[in-house]
mmCIF file of N, CA and C in Angstrom:
data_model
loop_
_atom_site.group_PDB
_atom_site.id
_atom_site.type_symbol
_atom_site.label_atom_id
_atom_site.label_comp_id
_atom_site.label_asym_id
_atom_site.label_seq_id
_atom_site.Cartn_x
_atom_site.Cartn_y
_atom_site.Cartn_z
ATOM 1 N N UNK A 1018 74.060 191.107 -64.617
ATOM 2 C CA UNK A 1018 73.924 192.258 -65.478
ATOM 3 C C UNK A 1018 72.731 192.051 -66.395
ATOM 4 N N UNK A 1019 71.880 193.212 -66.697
ATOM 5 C CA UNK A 1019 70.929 193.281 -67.302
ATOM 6 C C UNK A 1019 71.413 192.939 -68.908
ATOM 7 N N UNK A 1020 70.919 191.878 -70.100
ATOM 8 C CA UNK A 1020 71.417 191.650 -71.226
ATOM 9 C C UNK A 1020 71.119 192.614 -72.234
ATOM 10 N N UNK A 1021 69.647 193.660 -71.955
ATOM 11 C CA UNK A 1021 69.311 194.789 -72.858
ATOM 12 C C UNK A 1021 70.224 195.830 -72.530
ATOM 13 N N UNK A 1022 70.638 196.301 -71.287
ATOM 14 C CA UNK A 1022 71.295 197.116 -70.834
ATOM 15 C C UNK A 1022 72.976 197.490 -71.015
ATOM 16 N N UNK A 1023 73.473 196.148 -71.386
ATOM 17 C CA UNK A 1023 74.406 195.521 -71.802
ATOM 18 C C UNK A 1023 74.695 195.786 -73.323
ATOM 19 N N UNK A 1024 73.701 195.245 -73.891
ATOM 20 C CA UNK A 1024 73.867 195.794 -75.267
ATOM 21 C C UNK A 1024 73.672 197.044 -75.806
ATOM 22 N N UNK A 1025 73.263 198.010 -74.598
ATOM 23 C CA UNK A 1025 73.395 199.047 -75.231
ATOM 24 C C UNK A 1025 74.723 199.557 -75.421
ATOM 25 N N UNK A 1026 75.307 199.438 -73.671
ATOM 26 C CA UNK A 1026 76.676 199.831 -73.618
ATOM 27 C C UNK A 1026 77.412 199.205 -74.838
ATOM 28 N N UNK A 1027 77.482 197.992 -75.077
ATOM 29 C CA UNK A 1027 77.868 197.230 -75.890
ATOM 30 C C UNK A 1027 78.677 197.891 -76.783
ATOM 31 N N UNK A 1028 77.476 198.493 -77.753
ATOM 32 C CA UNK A 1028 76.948 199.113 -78.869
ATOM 33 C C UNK A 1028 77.711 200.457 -78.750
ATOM 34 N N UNK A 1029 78.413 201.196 -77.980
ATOM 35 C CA UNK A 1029 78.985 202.612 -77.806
ATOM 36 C C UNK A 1029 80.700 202.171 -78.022
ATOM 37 N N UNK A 1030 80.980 201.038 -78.026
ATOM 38 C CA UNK A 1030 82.150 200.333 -78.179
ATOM 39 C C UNK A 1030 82.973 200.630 -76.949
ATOM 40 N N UNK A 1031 84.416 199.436 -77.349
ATOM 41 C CA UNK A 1031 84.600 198.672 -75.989
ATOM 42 C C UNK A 1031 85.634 200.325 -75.626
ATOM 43 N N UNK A 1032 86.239 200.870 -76.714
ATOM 44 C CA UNK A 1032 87.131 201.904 -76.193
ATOM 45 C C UNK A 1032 86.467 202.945 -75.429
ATOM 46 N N UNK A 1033 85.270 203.607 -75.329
ATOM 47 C CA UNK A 1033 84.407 204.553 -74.791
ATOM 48 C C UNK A 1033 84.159 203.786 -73.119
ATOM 49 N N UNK A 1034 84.357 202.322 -73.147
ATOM 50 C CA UNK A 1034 84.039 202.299 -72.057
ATOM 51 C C UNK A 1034 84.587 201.846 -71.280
ATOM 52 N N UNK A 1035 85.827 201.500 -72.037
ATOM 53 C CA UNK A 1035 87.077 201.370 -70.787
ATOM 54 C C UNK A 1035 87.425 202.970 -70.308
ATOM 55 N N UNK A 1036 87.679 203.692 -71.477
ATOM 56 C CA UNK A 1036 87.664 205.335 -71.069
ATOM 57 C C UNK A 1036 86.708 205.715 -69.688
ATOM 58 N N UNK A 1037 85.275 205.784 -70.103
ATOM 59 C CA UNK A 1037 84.615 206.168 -69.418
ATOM 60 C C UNK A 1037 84.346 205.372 -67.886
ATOM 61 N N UNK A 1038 83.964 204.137 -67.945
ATOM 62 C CA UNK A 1038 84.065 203.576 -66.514
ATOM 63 C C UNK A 1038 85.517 203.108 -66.006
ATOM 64 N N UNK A 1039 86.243 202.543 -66.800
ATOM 65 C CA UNK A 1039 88.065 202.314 -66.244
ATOM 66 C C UNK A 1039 88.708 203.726 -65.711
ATOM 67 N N UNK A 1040 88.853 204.633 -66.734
ATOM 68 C CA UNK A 1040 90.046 205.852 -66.369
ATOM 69 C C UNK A 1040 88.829 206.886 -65.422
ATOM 70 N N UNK A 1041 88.125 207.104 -65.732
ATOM 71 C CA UNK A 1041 87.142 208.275 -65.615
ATOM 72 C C UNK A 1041 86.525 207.952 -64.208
ATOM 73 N N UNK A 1042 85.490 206.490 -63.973
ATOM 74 C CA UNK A 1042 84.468 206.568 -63.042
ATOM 75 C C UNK A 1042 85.570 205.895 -62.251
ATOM 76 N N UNK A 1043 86.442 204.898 -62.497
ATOM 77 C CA UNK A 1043 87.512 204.041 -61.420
ATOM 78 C C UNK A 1043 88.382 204.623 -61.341
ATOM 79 N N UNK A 1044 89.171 204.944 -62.446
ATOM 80 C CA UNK A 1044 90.632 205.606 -62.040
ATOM 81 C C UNK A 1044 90.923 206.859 -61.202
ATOM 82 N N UNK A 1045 90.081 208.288 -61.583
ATOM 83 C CA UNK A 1045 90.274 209.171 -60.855
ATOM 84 C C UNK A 1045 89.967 208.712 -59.855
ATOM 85 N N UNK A 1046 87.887 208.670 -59.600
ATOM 86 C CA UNK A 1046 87.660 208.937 -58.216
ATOM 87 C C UNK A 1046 88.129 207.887 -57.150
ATOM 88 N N UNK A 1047 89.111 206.886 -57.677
ATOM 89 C CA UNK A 1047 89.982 205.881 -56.425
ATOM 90 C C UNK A 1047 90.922 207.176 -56.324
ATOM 91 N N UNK A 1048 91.558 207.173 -57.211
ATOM 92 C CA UNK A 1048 92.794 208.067 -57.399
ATOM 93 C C UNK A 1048 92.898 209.404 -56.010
ATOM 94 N N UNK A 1049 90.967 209.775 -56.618
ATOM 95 C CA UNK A 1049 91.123 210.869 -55.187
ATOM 96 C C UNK A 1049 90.745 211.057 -53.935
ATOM 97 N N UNK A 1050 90.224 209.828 -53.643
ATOM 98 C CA UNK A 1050 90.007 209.066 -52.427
ATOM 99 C C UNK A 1050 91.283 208.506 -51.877
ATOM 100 N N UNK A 1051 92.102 208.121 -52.418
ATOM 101 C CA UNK A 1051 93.007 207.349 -51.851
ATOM 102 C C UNK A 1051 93.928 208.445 -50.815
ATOM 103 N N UNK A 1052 94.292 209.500 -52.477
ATOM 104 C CA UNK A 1052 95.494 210.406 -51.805
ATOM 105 C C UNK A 1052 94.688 211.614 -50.823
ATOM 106 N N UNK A 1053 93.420 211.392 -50.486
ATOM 107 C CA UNK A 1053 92.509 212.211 -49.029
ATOM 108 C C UNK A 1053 92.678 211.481 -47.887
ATOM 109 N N UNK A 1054 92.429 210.104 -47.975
ATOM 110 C CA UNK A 1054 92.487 209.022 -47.236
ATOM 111 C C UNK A 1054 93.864 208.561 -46.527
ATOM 112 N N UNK A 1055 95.151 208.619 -47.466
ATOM 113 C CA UNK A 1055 96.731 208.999 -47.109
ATOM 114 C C UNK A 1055 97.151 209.787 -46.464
ATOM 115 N N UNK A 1056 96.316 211.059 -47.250
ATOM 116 C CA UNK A 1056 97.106 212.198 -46.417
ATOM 117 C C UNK A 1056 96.114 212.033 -44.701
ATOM 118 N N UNK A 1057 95.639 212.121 -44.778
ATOM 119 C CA UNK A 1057 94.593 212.067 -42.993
ATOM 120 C C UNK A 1057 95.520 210.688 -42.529
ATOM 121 N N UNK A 1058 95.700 209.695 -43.059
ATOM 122 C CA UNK A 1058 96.538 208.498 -42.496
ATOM 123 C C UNK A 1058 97.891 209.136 -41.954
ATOM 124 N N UNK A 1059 98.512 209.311 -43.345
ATOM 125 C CA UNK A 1059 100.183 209.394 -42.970
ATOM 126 C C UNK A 1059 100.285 211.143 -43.393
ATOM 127 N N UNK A 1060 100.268 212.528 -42.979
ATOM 128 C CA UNK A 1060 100.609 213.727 -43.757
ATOM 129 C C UNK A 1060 102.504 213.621 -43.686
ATOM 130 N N UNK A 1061 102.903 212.659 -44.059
ATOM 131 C CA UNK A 1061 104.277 213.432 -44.756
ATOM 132 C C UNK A 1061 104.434 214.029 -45.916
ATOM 133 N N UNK A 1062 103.700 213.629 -46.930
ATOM 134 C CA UNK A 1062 104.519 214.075 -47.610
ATOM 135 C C UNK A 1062 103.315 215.601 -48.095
ATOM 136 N N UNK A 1063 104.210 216.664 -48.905
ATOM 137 C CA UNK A 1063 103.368 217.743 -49.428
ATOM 138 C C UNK A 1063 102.143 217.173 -50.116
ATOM 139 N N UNK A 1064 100.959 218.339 -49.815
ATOM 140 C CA UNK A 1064 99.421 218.317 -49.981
ATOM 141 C C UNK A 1064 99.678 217.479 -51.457
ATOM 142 N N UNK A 1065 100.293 218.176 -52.703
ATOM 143 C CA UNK A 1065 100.267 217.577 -53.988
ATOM 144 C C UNK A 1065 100.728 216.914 -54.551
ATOM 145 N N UNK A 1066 101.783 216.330 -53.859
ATOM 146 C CA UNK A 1066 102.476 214.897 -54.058
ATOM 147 C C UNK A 1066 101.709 213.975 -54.330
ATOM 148 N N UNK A 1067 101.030 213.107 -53.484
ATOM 149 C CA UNK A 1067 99.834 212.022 -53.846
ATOM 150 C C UNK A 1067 98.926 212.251 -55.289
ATOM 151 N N UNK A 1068 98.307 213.419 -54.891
ATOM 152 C CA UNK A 1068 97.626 213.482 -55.827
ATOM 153 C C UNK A 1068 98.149 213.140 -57.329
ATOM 154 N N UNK A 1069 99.097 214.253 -57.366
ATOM 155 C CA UNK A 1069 99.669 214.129 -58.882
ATOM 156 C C UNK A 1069 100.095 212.786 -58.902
ATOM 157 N N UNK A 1070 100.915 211.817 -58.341
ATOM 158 C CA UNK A 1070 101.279 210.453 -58.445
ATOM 159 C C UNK A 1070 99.420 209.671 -58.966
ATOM 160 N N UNK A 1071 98.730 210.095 -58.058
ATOM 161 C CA UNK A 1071 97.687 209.370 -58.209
ATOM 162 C C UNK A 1071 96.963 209.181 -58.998
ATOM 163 N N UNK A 1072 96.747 210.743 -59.945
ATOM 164 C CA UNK A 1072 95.955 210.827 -61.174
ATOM 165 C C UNK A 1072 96.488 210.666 -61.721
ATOM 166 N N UNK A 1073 98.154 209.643 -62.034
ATOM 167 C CA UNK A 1073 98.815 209.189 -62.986
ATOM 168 C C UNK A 1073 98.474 207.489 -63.557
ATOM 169 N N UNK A 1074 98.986 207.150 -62.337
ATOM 170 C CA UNK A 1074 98.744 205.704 -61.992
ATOM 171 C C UNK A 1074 97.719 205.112 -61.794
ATOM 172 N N UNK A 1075 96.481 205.438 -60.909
ATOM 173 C CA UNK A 1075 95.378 204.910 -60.845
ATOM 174 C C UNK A 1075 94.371 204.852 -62.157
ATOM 175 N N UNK A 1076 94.381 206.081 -63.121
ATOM 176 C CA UNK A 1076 93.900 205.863 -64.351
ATOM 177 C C UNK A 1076 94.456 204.972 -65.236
ATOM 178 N N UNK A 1077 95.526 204.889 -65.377
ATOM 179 C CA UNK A 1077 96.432 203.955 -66.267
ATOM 180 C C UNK A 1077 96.047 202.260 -65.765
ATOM 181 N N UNK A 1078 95.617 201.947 -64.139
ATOM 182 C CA UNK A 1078 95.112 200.809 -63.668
ATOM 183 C C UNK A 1078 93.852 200.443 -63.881
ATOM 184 N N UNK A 1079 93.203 202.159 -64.371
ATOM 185 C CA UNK A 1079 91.881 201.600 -64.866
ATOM 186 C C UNK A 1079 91.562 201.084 -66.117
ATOM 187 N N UNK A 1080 92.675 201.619 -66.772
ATOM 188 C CA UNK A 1080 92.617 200.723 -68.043
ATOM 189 C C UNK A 1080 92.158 199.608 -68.192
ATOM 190 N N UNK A 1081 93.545 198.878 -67.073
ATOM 191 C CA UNK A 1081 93.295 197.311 -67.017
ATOM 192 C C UNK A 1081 92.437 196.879 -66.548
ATOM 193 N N UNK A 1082 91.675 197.931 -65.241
ATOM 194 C CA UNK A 1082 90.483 197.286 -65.019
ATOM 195 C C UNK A 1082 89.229 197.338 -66.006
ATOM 196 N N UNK A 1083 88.914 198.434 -66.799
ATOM 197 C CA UNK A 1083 87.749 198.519 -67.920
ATOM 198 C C UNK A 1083 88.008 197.421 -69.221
ATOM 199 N N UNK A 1084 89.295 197.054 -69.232
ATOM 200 C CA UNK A 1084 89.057 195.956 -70.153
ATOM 201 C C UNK A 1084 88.743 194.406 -69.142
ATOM 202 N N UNK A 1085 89.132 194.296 -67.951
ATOM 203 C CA UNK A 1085 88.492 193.211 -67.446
ATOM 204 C C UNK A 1085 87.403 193.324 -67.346
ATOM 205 N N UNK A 1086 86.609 194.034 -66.771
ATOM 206 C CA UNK A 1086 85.038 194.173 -66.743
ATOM 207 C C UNK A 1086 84.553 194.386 -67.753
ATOM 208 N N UNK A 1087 84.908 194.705 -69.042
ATOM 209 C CA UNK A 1087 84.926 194.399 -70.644
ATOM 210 C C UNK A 1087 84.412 192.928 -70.869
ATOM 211 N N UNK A 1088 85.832 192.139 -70.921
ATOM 212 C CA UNK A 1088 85.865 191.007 -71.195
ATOM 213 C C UNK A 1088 84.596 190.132 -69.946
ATOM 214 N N UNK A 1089 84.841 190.606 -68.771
ATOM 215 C CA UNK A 1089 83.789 189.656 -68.164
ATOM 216 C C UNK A 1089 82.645 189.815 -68.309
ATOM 217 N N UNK A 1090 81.801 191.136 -68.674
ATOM 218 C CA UNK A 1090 80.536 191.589 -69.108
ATOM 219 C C UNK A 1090 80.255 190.545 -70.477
ATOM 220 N N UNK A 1091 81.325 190.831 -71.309
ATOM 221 C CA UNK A 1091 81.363 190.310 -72.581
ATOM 222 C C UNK A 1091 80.534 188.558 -73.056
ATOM 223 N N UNK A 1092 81.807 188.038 -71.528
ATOM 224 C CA UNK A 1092 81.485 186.580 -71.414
ATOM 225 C C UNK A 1092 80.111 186.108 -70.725
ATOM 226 N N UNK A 1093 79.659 187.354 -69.467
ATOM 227 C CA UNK A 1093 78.604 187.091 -69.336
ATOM 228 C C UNK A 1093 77.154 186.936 -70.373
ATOM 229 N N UNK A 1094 77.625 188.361 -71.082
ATOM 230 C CA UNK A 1094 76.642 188.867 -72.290
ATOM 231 C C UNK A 1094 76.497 187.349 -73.426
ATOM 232 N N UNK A 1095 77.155 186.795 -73.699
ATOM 233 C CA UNK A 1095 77.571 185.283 -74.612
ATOM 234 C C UNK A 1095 76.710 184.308 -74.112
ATOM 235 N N UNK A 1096 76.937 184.387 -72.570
ATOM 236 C CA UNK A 1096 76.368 182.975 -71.963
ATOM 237 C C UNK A 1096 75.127 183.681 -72.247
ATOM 238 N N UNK A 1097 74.693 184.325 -71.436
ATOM 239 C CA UNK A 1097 73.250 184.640 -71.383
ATOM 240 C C UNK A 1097 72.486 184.877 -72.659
ATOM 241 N N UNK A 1098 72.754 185.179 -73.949
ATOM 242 C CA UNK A 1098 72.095 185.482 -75.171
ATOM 243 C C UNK A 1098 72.487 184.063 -75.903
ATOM 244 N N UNK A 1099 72.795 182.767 -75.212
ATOM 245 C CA UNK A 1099 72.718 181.581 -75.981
ATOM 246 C C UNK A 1099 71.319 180.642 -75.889
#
């Protein structure tokens, strides 16, 4: 990761960007890939089943993922500006 580039994000704080890249850029668009990708796999269940399950759960996972890539940006950002 770029260390100027880094600090910009940085700088917009850590909640904007678990929001924005965790729930927003990871959570939905897995969210709506998955339940397109399901339904063409398996069509049992109704068209809006998946979905709605999906834009529940997969954002709520992005949480956890925007604070890991948080924290690992973070640790990278440390090493590299020593």
């Amino acid at each position: 990761m770029n260390i100027d580039k880094w600090a910009v994000i940085r700088a917009k704080g850590k909640t904007r960007f678990v929001m924005q890249h965790g729930v927003l850029y990871w959570g939905i668009s897995t969210a709506l890939m998955w339940s397109v990708i399901m339904h063409l796999i398996e069509p049992t269940e109704p068209l809006w089943v998946r979905p709605a399950v999906a834009l529940v759960l997969f954002p709520l996972g992005g949480i956890f993922f925007g604070h890991f890539v948080w924290r690992s940006s973070e640790a990278k950002f440390a090493s590299q500006a020593k």
